[in-house]
mmCIF file of C-alpha atoms in Angstrom:
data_model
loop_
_atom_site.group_PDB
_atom_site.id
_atom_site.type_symbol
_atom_site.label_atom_id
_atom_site.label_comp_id
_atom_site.label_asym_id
_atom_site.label_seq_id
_atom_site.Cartn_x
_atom_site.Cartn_y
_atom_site.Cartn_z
ATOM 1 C CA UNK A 1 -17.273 -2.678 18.181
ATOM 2 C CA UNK A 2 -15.151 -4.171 15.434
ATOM 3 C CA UNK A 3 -12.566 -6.428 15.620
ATOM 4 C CA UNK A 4 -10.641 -8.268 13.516
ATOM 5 C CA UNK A 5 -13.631 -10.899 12.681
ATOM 6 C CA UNK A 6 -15.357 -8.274 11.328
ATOM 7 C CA UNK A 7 -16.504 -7.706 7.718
ATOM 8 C CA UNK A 8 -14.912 -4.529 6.344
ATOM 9 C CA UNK A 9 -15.847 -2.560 3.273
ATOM 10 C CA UNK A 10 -12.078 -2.230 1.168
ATOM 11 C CA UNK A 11 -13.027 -0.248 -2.034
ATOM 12 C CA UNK A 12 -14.884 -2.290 -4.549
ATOM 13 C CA UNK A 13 -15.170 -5.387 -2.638
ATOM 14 C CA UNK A 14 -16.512 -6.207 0.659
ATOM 15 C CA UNK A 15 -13.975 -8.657 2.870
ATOM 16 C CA UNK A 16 -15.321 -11.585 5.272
ATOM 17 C CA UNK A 17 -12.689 -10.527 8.053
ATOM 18 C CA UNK A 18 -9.458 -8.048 8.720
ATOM 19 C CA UNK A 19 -7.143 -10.369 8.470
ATOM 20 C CA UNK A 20 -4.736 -9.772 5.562
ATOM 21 C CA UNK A 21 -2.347 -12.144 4.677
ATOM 22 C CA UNK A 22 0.470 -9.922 3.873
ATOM 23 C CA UNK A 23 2.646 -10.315 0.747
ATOM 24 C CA UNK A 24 5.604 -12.318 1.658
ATOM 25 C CA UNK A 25 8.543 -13.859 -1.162
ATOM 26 C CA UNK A 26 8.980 -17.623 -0.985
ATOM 27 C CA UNK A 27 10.449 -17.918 -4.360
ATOM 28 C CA UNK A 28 9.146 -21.171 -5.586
ATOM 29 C CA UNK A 29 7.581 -20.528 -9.126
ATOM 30 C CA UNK A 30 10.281 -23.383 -10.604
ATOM 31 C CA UNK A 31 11.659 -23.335 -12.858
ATOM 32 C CA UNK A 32 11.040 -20.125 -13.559
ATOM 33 C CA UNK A 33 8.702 -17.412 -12.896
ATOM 34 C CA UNK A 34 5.184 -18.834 -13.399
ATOM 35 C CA UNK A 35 3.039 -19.711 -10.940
ATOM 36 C CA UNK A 36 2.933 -23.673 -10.597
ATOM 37 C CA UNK A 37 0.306 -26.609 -8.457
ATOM 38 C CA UNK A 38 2.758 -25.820 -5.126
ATOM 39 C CA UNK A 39 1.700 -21.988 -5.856
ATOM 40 C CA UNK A 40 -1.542 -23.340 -6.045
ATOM 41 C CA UNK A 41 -1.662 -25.169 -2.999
ATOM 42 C CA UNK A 42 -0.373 -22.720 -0.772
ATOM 43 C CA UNK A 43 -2.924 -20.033 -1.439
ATOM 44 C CA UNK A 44 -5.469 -22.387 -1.298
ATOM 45 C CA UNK A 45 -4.683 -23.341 1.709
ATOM 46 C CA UNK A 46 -4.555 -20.196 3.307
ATOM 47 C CA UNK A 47 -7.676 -19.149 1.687
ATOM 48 C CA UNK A 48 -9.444 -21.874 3.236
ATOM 49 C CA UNK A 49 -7.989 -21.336 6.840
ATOM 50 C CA UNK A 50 -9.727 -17.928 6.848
ATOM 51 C CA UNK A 51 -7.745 -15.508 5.214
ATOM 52 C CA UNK A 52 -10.268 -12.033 4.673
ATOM 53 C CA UNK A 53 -7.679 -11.075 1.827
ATOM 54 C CA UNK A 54 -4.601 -12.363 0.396
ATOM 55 C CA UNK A 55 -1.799 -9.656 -1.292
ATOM 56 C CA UNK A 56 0.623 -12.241 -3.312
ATOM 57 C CA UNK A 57 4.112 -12.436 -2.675
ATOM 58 C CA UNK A 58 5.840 -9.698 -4.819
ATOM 59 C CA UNK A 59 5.368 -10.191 -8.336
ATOM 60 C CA UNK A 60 7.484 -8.956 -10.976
ATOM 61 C CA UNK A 61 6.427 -6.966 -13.354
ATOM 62 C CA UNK A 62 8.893 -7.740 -16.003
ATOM 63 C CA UNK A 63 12.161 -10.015 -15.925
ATOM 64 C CA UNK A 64 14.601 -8.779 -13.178
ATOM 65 C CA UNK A 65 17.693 -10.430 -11.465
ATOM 66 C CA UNK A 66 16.577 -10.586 -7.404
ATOM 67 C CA UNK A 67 18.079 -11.990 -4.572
ATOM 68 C CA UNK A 68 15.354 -14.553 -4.635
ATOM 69 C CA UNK A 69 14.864 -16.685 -8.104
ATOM 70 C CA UNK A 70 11.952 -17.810 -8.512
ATOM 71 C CA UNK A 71 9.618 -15.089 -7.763
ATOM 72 C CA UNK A 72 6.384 -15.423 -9.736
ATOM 73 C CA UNK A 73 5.884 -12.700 -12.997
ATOM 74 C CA UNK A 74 2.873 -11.508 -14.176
ATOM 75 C CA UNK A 75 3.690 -9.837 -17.888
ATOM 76 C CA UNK A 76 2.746 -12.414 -20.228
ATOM 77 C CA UNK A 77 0.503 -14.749 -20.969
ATOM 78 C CA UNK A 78 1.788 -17.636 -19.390
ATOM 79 C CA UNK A 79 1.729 -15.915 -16.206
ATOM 80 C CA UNK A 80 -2.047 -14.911 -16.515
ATOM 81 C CA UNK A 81 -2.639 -18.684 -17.019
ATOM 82 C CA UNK A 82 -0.831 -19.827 -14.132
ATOM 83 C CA UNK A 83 -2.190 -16.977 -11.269
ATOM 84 C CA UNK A 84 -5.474 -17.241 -13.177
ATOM 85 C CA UNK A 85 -5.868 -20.931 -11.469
ATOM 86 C CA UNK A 86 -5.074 -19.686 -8.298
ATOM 87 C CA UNK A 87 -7.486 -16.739 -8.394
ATOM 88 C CA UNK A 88 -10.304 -18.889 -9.229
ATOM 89 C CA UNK A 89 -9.129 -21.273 -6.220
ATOM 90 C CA UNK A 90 -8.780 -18.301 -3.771
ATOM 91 C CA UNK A 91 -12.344 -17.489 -5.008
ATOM 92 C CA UNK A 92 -13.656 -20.465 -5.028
ATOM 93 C CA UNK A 93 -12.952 -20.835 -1.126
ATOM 94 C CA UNK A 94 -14.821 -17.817 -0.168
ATOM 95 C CA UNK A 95 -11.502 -15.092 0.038
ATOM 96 C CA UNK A 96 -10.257 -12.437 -1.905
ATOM 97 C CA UNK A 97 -7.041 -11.908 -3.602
ATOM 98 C CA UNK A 98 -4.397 -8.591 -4.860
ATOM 99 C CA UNK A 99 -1.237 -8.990 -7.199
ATOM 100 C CA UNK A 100 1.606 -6.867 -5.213
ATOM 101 C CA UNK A 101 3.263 -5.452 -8.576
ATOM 102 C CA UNK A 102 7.041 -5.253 -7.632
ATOM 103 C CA UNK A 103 9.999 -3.974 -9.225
ATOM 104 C CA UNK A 104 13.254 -4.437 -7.140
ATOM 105 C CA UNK A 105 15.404 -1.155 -8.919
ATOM 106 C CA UNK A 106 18.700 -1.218 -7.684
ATOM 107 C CA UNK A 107 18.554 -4.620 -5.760
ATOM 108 C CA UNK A 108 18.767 -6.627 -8.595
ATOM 109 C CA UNK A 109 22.015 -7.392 -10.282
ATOM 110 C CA UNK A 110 24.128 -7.642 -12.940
ATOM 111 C CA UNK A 111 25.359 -11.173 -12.945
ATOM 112 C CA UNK A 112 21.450 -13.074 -12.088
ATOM 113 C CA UNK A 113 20.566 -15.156 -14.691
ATOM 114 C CA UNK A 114 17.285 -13.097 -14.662
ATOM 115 C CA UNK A 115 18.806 -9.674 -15.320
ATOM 116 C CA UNK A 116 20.934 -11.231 -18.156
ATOM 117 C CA UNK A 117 18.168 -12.752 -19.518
ATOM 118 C CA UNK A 118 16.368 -9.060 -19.293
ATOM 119 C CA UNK A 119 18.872 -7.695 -21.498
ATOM 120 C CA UNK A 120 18.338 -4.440 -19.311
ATOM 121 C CA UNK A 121 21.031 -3.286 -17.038
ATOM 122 C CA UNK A 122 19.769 -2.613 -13.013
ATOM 123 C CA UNK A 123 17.448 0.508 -13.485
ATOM 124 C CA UNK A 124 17.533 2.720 -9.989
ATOM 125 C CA UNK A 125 16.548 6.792 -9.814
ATOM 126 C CA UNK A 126 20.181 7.310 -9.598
ATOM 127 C CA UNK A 127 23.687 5.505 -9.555
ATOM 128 C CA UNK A 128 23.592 5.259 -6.075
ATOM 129 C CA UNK A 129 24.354 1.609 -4.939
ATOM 130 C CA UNK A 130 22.738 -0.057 -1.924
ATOM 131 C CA UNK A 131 24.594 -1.300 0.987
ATOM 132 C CA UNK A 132 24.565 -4.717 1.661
ATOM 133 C CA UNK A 133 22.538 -7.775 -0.273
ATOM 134 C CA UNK A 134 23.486 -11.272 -0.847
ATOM 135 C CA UNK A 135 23.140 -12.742 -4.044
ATOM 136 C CA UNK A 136 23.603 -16.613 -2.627
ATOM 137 C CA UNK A 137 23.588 -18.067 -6.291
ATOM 138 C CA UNK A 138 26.183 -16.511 -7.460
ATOM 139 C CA UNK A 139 30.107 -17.235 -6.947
ATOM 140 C CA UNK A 140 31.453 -15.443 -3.843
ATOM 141 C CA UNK A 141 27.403 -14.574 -2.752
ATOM 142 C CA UNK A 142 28.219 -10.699 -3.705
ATOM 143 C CA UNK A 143 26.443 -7.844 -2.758
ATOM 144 C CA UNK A 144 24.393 -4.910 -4.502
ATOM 145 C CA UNK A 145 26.472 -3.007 -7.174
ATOM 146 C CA UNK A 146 26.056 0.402 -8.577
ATOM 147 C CA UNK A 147 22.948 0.597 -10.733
ATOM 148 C CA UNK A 148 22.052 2.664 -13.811
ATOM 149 C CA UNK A 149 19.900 5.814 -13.733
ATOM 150 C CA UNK A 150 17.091 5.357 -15.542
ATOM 151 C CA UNK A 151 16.803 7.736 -18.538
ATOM 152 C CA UNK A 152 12.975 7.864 -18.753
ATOM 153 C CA UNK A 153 11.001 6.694 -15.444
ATOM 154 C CA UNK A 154 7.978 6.531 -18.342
ATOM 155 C CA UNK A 155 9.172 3.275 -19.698
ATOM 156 C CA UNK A 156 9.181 1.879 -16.373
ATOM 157 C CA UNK A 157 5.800 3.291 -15.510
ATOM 158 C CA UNK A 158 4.593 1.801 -18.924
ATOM 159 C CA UNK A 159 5.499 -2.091 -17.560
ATOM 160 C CA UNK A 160 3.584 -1.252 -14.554
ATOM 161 C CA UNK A 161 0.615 -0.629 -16.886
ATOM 162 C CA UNK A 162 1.335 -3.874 -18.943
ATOM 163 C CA UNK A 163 1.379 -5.562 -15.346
ATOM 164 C CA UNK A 164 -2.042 -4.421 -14.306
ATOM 165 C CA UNK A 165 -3.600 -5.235 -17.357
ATOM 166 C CA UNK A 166 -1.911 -8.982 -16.967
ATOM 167 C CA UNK A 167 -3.130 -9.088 -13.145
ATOM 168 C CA UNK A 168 -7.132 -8.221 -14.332
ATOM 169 C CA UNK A 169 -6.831 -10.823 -16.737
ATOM 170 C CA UNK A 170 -5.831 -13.649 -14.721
ATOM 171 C CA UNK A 171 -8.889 -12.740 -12.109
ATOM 172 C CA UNK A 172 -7.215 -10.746 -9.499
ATOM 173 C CA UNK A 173 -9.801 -8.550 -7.432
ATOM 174 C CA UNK A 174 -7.420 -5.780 -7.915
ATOM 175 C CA UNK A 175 -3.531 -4.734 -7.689
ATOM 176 C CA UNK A 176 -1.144 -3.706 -4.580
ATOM 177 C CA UNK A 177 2.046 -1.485 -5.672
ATOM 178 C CA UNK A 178 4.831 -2.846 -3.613
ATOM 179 C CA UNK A 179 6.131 0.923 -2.388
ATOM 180 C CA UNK A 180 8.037 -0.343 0.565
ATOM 181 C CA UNK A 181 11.133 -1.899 1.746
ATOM 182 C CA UNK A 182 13.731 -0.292 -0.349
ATOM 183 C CA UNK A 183 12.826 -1.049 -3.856
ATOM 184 C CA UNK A 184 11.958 1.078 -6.943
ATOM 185 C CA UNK A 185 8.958 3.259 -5.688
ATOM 186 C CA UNK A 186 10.779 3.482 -2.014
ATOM 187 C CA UNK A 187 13.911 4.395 -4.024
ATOM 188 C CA UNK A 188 12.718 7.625 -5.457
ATOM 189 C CA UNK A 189 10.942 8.720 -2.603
ATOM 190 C CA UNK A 190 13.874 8.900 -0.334
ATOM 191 C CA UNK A 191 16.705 11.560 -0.512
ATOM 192 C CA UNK A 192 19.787 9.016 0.065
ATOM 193 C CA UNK A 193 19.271 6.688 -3.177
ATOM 194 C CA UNK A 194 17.464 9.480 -5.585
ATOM 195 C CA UNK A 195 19.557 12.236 -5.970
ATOM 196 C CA UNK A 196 17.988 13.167 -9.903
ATOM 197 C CA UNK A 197 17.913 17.208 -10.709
ATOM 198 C CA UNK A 198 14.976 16.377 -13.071
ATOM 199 C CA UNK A 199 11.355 16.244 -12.771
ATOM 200 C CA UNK A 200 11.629 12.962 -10.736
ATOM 201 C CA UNK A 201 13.808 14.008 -7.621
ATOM 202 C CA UNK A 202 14.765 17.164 -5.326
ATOM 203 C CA UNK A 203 11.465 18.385 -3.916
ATOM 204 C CA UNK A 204 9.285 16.043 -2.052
ATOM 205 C CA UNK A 205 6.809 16.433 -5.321
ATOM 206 C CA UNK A 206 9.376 15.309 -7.132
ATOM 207 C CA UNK A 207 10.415 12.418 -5.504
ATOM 208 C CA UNK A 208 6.580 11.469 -5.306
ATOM 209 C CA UNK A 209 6.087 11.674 -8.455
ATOM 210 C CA UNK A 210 7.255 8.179 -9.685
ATOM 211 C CA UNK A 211 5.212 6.348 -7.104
ATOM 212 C CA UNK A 212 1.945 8.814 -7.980
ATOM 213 C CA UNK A 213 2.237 8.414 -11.827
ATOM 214 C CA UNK A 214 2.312 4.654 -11.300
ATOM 215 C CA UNK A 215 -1.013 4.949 -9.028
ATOM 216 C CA UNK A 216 -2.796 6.946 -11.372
ATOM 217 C CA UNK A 217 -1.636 4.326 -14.489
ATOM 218 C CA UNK A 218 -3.095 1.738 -11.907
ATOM 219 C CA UNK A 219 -6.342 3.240 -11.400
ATOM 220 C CA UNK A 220 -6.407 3.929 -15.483
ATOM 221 C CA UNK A 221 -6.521 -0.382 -15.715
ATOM 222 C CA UNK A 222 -8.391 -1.149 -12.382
ATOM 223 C CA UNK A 223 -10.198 2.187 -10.982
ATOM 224 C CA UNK A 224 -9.242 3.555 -7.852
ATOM 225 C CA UNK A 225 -11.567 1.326 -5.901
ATOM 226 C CA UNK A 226 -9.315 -1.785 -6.485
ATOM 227 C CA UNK A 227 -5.930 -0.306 -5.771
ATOM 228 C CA UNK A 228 -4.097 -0.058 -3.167
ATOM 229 C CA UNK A 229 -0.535 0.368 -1.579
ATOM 230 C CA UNK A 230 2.231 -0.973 0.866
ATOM 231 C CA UNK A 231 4.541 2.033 1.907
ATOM 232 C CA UNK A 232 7.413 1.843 4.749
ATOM 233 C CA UNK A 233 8.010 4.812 6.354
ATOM 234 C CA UNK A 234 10.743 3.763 9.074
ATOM 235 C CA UNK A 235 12.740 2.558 6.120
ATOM 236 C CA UNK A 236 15.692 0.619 6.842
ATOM 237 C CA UNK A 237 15.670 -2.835 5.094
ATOM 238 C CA UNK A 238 17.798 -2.163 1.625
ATOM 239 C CA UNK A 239 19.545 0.688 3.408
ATOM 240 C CA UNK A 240 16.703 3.231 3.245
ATOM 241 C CA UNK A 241 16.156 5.838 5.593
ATOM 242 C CA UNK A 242 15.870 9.831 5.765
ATOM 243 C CA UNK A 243 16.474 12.199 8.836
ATOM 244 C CA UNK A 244 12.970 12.528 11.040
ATOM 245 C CA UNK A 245 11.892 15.615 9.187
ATOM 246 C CA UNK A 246 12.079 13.993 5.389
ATOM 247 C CA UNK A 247 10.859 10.749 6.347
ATOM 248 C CA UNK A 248 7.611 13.108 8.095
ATOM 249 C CA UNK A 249 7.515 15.515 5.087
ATOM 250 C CA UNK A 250 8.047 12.984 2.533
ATOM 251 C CA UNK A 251 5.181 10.519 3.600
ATOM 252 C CA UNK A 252 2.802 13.306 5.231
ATOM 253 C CA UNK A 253 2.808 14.431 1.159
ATOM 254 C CA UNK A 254 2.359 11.123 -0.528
ATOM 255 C CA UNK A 255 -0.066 9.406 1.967
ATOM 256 C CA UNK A 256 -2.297 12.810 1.644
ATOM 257 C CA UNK A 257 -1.801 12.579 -2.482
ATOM 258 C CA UNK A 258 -2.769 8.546 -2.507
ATOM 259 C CA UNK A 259 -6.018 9.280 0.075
ATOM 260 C CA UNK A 260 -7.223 11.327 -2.301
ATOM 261 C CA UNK A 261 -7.031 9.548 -5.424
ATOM 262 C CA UNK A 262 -9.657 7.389 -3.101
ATOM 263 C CA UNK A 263 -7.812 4.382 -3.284
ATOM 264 C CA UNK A 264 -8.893 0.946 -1.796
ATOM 265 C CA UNK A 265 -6.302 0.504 1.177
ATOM 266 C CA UNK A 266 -2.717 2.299 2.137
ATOM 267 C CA UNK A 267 -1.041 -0.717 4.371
ATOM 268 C CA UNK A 268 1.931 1.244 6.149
ATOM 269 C CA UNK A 269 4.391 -0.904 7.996
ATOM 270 C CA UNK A 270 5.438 -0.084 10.916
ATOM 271 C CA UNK A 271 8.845 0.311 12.797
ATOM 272 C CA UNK A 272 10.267 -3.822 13.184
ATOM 273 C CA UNK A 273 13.767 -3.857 15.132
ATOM 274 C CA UNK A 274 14.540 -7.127 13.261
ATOM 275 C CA UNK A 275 14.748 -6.397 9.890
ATOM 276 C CA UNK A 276 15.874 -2.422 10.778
ATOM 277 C CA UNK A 277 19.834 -3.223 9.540
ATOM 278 C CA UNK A 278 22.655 -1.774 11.399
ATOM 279 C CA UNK A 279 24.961 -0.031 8.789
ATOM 280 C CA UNK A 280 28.206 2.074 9.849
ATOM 281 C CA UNK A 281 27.616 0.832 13.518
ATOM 282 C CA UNK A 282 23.950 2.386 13.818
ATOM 283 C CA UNK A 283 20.241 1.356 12.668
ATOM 284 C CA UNK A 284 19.502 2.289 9.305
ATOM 285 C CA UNK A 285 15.755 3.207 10.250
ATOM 286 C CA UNK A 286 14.232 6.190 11.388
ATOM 287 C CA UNK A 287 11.824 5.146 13.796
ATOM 288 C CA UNK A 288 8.558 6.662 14.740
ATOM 289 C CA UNK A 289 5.142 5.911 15.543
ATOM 290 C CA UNK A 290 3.438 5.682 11.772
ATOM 291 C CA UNK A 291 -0.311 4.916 12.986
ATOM 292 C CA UNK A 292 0.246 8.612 15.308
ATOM 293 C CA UNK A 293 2.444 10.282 12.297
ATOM 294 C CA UNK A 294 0.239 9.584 9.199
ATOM 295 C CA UNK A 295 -3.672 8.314 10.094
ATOM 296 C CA UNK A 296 -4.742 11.552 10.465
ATOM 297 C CA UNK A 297 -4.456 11.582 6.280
ATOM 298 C CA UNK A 298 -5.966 8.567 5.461
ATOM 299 C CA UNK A 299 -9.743 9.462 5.367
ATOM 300 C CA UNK A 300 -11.042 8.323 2.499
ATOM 301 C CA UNK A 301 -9.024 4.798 1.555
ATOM 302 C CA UNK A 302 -8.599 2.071 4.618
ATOM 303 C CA UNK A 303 -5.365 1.828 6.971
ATOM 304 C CA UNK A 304 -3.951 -1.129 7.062
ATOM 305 C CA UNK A 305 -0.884 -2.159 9.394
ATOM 306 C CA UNK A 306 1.936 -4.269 9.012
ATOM 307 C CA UNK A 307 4.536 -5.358 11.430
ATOM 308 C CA UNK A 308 4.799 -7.897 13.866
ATOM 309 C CA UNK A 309 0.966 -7.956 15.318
ATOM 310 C CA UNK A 310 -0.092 -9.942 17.062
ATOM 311 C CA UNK A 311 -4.191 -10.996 16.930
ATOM 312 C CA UNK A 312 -4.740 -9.368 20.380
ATOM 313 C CA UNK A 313 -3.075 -6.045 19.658
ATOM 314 C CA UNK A 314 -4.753 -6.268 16.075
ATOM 315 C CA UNK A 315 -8.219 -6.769 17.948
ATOM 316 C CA UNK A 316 -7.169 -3.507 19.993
ATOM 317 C CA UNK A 317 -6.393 -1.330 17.479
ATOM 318 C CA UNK A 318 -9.161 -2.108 15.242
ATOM 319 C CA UNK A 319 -11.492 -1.518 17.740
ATOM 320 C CA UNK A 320 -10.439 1.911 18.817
ATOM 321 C CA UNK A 321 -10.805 2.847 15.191
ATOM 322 C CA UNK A 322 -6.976 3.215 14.828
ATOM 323 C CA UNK A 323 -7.108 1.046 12.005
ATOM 324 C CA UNK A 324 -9.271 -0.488 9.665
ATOM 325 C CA UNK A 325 -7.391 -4.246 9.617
ATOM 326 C CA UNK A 326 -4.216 -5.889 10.302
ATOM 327 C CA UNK A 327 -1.755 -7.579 7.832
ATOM 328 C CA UNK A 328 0.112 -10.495 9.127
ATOM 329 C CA UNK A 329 3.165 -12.661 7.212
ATOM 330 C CA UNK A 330 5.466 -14.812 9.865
ATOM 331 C CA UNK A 331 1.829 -16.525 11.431
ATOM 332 C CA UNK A 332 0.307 -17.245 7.919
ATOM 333 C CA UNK A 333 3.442 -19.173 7.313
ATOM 334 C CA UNK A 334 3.004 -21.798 9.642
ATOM 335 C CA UNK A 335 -0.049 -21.716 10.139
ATOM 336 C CA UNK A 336 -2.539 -21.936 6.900
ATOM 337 C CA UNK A 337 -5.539 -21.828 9.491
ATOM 338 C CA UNK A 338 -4.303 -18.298 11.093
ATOM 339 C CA UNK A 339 -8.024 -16.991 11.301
ATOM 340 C CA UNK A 340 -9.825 -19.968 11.852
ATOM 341 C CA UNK A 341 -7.161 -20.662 15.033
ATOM 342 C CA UNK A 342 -7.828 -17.313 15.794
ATOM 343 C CA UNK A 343 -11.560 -17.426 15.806
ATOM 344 C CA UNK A 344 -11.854 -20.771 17.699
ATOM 345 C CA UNK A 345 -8.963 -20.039 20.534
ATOM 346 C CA UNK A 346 -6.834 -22.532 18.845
ATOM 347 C CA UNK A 347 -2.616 -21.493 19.669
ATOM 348 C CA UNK A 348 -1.128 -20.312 17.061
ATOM 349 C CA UNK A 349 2.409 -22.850 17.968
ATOM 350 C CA UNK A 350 3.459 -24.080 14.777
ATOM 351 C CA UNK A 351 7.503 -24.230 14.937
ATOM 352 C CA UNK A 352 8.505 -22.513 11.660
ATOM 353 C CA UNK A 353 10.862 -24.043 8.965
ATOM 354 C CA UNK A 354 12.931 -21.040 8.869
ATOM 355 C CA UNK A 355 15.670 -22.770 6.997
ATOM 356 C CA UNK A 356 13.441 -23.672 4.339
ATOM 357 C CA UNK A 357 11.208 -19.959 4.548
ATOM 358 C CA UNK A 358 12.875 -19.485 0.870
ATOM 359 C CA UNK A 359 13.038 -22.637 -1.515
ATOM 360 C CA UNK A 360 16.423 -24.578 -1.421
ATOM 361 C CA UNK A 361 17.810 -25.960 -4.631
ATOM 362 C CA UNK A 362 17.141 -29.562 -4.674
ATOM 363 C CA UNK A 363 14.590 -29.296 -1.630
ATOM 364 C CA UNK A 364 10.970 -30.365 -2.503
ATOM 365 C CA UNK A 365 8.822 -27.390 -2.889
ATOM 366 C CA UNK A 366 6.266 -28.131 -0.090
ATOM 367 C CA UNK A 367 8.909 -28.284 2.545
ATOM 368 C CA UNK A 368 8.376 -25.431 4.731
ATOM 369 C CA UNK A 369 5.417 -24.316 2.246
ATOM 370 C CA UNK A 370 3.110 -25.868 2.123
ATOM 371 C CA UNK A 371 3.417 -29.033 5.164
ATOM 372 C CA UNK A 372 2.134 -27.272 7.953
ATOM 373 C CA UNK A 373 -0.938 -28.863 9.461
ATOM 374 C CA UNK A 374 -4.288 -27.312 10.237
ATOM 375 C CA UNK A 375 -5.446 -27.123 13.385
ATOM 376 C CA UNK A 376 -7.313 -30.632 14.211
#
């Protein structure tokens, strides 16, 4: 029976374990978006302590104006040479590694020196602002703002493209599109921030369309066999979230489309009470159960889960065949030895740094990074 030590097949390449570190943002690619030694450290790291895959921390695709500076790019050269060290690393210690291609849409903003520096205004599907954010450089730590409806989804498609073809140069074994948590592919799949009367909103194929015209430009660059995806159906974080029926019809569509484009993994994440906002004086969410709601249309690409596992229920699930591995984030943080612990019965007790989870201004970029002990 297998369990999460076991080997699994994920499109072109073959992974020692299930265990997926999951992409999470840590925003220390100082001073400004390429990836530096403390980059290079932590995936190392990680790779070492076990780590069947690694999926980046979200990576822009071109200059935007986030809530978290520092995010690593990977558009130009410069970029290419900096992940390119850290692919070799990651391959050198026996693991795998994806670039999670991100673009934030209408949760960047106006005033980041990022966005400025873009010389592009905050693209979204419509000019429908957000509720909530914090921008905590900025005076008065404001919140999202009304974007701008992008004229053309092509051009943004096109950066995508650019992005890939970055990613396979610096040695990536392939590229995950960041469709989840309320940014730009989330964004024009739901009905409350993409409100267009064009080709790219209205009807569920509509609304799909951005996120599958982005998949197929993917597979153009990579072939299908070393793409994948991250989707969030329960929506809530960045104030997404459709009634029961949309949120059903909406990702019973696209999960069906993306299974049969034979892509390497769909990672769906599933219904997390903590990060579900409550907006108006009710959850945001929609929850549901997504392994019951969409498995049944992933047959051809691997189903990978995201939320708040643990390695026991992870262990379960895989070996009923109700998924094919398990992504983790929080337990990869402090602990850069997750599988190995795992493997050998080792706790998994590290106390977090959760002040220093995101990198601090004047705070040394290990802290919280990359100082947590293995297991002796």
């Amino acid at each position: 029976m297998a369990s999460l030590k076991s080997p699994l097949a994920l499109g072109a390449i073959t992974i020692h374990n299930r265990n997926v570190m999951s992409a999470m943002t840590r925003n220390r690619s100082l001073p400004r978006d390429v990836p530096n030694d403390a980059n290079l450290e932590y995936y190392t790291q990680r790779a070492k302590g076990g780590a069947g895959l690694i999926v980046t921390e979200g990576t822009l695709i071109t200059r935007q104006g986030s809530e978290w500076p520092h995010a690593p790019g990977v558009w130009n050269s410069d970029h290419v040479a900096g992940w390119e060290k850290i692919t070799d690393a990651v391959h050198n210690a026996g693991s795998h590694i994806f670039a999670q291609l991100w673009h934030l849409g209408r949760v960047n903003h106006p005033d980041m020196p990022e966005q400025i520096a873009s010389g592009q205004p905050v693209w979204a599907p419509s000019a429908l602002a957000a509720r909530g954010g914090k921008f905590r450089t900025l005076p008065g730590m404001p919140g999202y703002v009304t974007p701008t409806a992008i004229p053309d989804p092509r051009v943004i498609i096109e950066e995508y493209r650019n992005s890939a073809i970055k990613a396979k140069e610096a040695g990536f074994d392939g590229v995950e599109l960041h469709g989840a948590n309320g940014y730009l592919v989330h964004q024009f799949l739901d009905l409350t921030s993409n409100c267009r009367t064009d080709i790219w909103g209205g009807s569920v194929e509509n609304r799909a369309r951005f996120c599958l015209e982005v998949v197929k430009v993917l597979i153009e660059v990579w072939g299908a066999d070393r793409v994948a995806i991250k989707l969030a159906p329960t929506g809530g974080y960045n104030d997404m979230g459709m009634s029961l029926n949309d949120t059903l019809e909406t990702f019973g569509y696209v999960i069906k489309a993306l299974d049969e484009m034979k892509i390497a993994y769909i990672t769906l994440v599933r219904y997390v009470a903590a990060t579900d906002p409550t907006i108006d004086g009710k959850l945001r969410g929609t929850e549901h159960d997504v392994i019951g709601s969409y498995r049944p249309f992933i047959k051809h690409a691997k189903f990978i889960l995201n939320g708040n596992l643990t390695p026991d229920e992870a262990d379960t699930l895989i070996g009923k065949g109700a998924i094919d591995a398990a992504a983790f984030a929080f337990l990869w943080i402090g602990h850069p030895d997750m599988q190995h612990r795992v493997e050998q019965k080792k706790p998994l007790d590290a106390v977090v740094d959760v002040k220093n989870i995101y990198h601090i201004a004047g705070v040394e970029l290990s802290v919280g990074y990359t100082n947590y002990p293995a297991a002796t």
